[in-house]
């Protein structure tokens, strides 16, 4: 295998926003949002969903199912000192999950660390999220 180049996996997503405010995915799945949902709210919703999806992925690989899960996220947006631009400067995520079977302490810590590391949304933020997990 020496000298062989490996191409890294890549994922592509697309969203279209029509004049009426409806968002559609690349397969035309619609998401109609109340105007009260700001782009910042959508980012936080994506962070919670991505974190849980990442945990489910790593759990499945270990034979652990996420039987029940919910969470919340909060962020503070302000001018960054580094460049004077407004951005998320603090972000907190709280997740409550029920796993089956319940992994041991060491395996649980490893699963949660991988879920945080591999959440694409969290990894894309310049201010890394702070996670608080409740797992049972």
Coordinates of C-alpha atoms in Angstrom, one line a residue:
X1 CA 0.0 0.0 0.0
X2 CA 3.0 2.2 0.1
X3 CA 2.8 5.3 -2.2
X4 CA -1.0 4.9 -2.4
X5 CA -3.0 8.1 -1.7
X6 CA -6.2 7.8 0.3
X7 CA -9.0 10.3 -0.2
X8 CA -10.6 11.5 3.0
X9 CA -14.4 11.1 3.3
X10 CA -16.4 14.2 2.6
X11 CA -20.0 15.1 3.2
X12 CA -22.0 17.6 1.2
X13 CA -25.3 19.3 2.1
X14 CA -27.4 21.9 0.5
X15 CA -30.3 24.1 1.6
X16 CA -32.5 26.5 -0.4
X17 CA -34.5 29.3 1.1
X18 CA -37.5 30.3 -1.0
X19 CA -39.2 33.7 -1.0
X20 CA -41.9 32.5 1.4
X21 CA -39.3 31.5 4.0
X22 CA -39.4 27.8 3.5
X23 CA -36.1 25.9 3.7
X24 CA -35.6 22.8 1.5
X25 CA -32.9 20.2 1.5
X26 CA -31.3 18.9 -1.6
X27 CA -34.0 16.2 -1.8
X28 CA -36.7 18.9 -1.5
X29 CA -37.7 18.1 2.1
X30 CA -39.3 21.2 3.5
X31 CA -38.8 22.9 6.8
X32 CA -41.2 25.8 7.5
X33 CA -40.0 27.9 10.3
X34 CA -41.7 30.5 12.4
X35 CA -40.0 33.9 11.8
X36 CA -39.0 33.9 15.5
X37 CA -36.4 31.3 14.7
X38 CA -33.2 33.3 14.0
X39 CA -30.2 31.9 12.2
X40 CA -28.5 31.9 15.6
X41 CA -31.3 29.6 17.0
X42 CA -30.9 27.3 14.0
X43 CA -27.2 27.1 14.7
X44 CA -27.8 26.1 18.3
X45 CA -30.4 23.5 17.2
X46 CA -28.0 22.1 14.7
X47 CA -25.3 21.8 17.5
X48 CA -27.6 19.8 19.8
X49 CA -28.8 17.5 17.0
X50 CA -25.3 17.0 15.6
X51 CA -23.9 16.2 19.1
X52 CA -26.6 13.6 19.6
X53 CA -26.2 12.1 16.1
X54 CA -22.4 11.8 16.7
X55 CA -23.1 10.0 20.0
X56 CA -25.5 7.6 18.3
X57 CA -23.0 6.9 15.6
X58 CA -20.2 6.1 18.0
X59 CA -22.6 4.2 20.3
X60 CA -23.8 1.9 17.4
X61 CA -20.2 1.1 16.6
X62 CA -19.8 -0.2 20.2
X63 CA -23.2 -1.9 20.5
X64 CA -24.6 0.9 22.7
X65 CA -27.9 2.4 21.7
X66 CA -29.1 5.9 22.5
X67 CA -32.5 5.0 23.9
X68 CA -33.6 8.5 24.8
X69 CA -32.0 11.9 24.5
X70 CA -32.7 15.6 24.7
X71 CA -30.7 18.7 25.2
X72 CA -30.2 22.4 25.0
X73 CA -27.6 24.9 23.9
X74 CA -26.9 28.5 24.7
X75 CA -24.4 30.9 23.2
X76 CA -23.1 34.4 23.6
X77 CA -22.5 36.4 20.5
X78 CA -20.2 39.4 20.8
X79 CA -17.2 41.0 19.0
X80 CA -14.2 38.7 19.0
X81 CA -11.1 40.3 20.4
X82 CA -9.0 38.7 17.6
X83 CA -10.7 40.4 14.7
X84 CA -13.5 42.7 16.0
X85 CA -16.2 40.6 14.2
X86 CA -19.4 39.4 15.8
X87 CA -19.4 35.7 16.4
X88 CA -20.2 33.0 18.9
X89 CA -17.7 33.6 21.6
X90 CA -19.1 31.2 24.2
X91 CA -21.3 28.2 23.7
X92 CA -22.7 25.7 26.2
X93 CA -24.4 22.4 25.4
X94 CA -26.3 20.3 27.9
X95 CA -27.4 16.9 26.9
X96 CA -29.3 14.2 28.8
X97 CA -29.0 10.7 27.3
X98 CA -30.2 7.2 28.2
X99 CA -27.9 4.5 26.9
X100 CA -28.6 0.8 26.5
X101 CA -26.8 -1.2 27.6
X102 CA -25.3 1.3 30.1
X103 CA -21.5 1.4 29.4
X104 CA -18.9 1.4 32.1
X105 CA -17.4 4.7 33.3
X106 CA -14.4 4.5 31.1
X107 CA -16.3 3.5 27.9
X108 CA -18.9 6.2 28.6
X109 CA -16.2 8.9 28.9
X110 CA -14.7 7.7 25.6
X111 CA -18.1 7.7 23.9
X112 CA -18.9 11.2 25.1
X113 CA -15.4 12.5 24.1
X114 CA -15.9 11.1 20.6
X115 CA -19.4 12.5 20.3
X116 CA -18.0 16.0 21.1
X117 CA -15.0 15.6 18.8
X118 CA -16.9 14.4 15.8
X119 CA -19.9 16.7 15.9
X120 CA -19.3 18.6 12.6
X121 CA -21.2 21.7 13.8
X122 CA -19.2 22.0 17.1
X123 CA -16.0 21.4 15.3
X124 CA -16.8 24.2 12.9
X125 CA -17.2 26.9 15.6
X126 CA -14.1 29.0 16.4
X127 CA -15.2 29.0 20.1
X128 CA -15.3 25.3 21.0
X129 CA -18.5 24.4 22.8
X130 CA -18.5 23.4 26.5
X131 CA -20.4 20.2 27.0
X132 CA -22.3 18.9 30.1
X133 CA -23.6 15.4 29.8
X134 CA -26.0 13.5 32.0
X135 CA -26.0 9.9 31.0
X136 CA -27.9 7.0 32.5

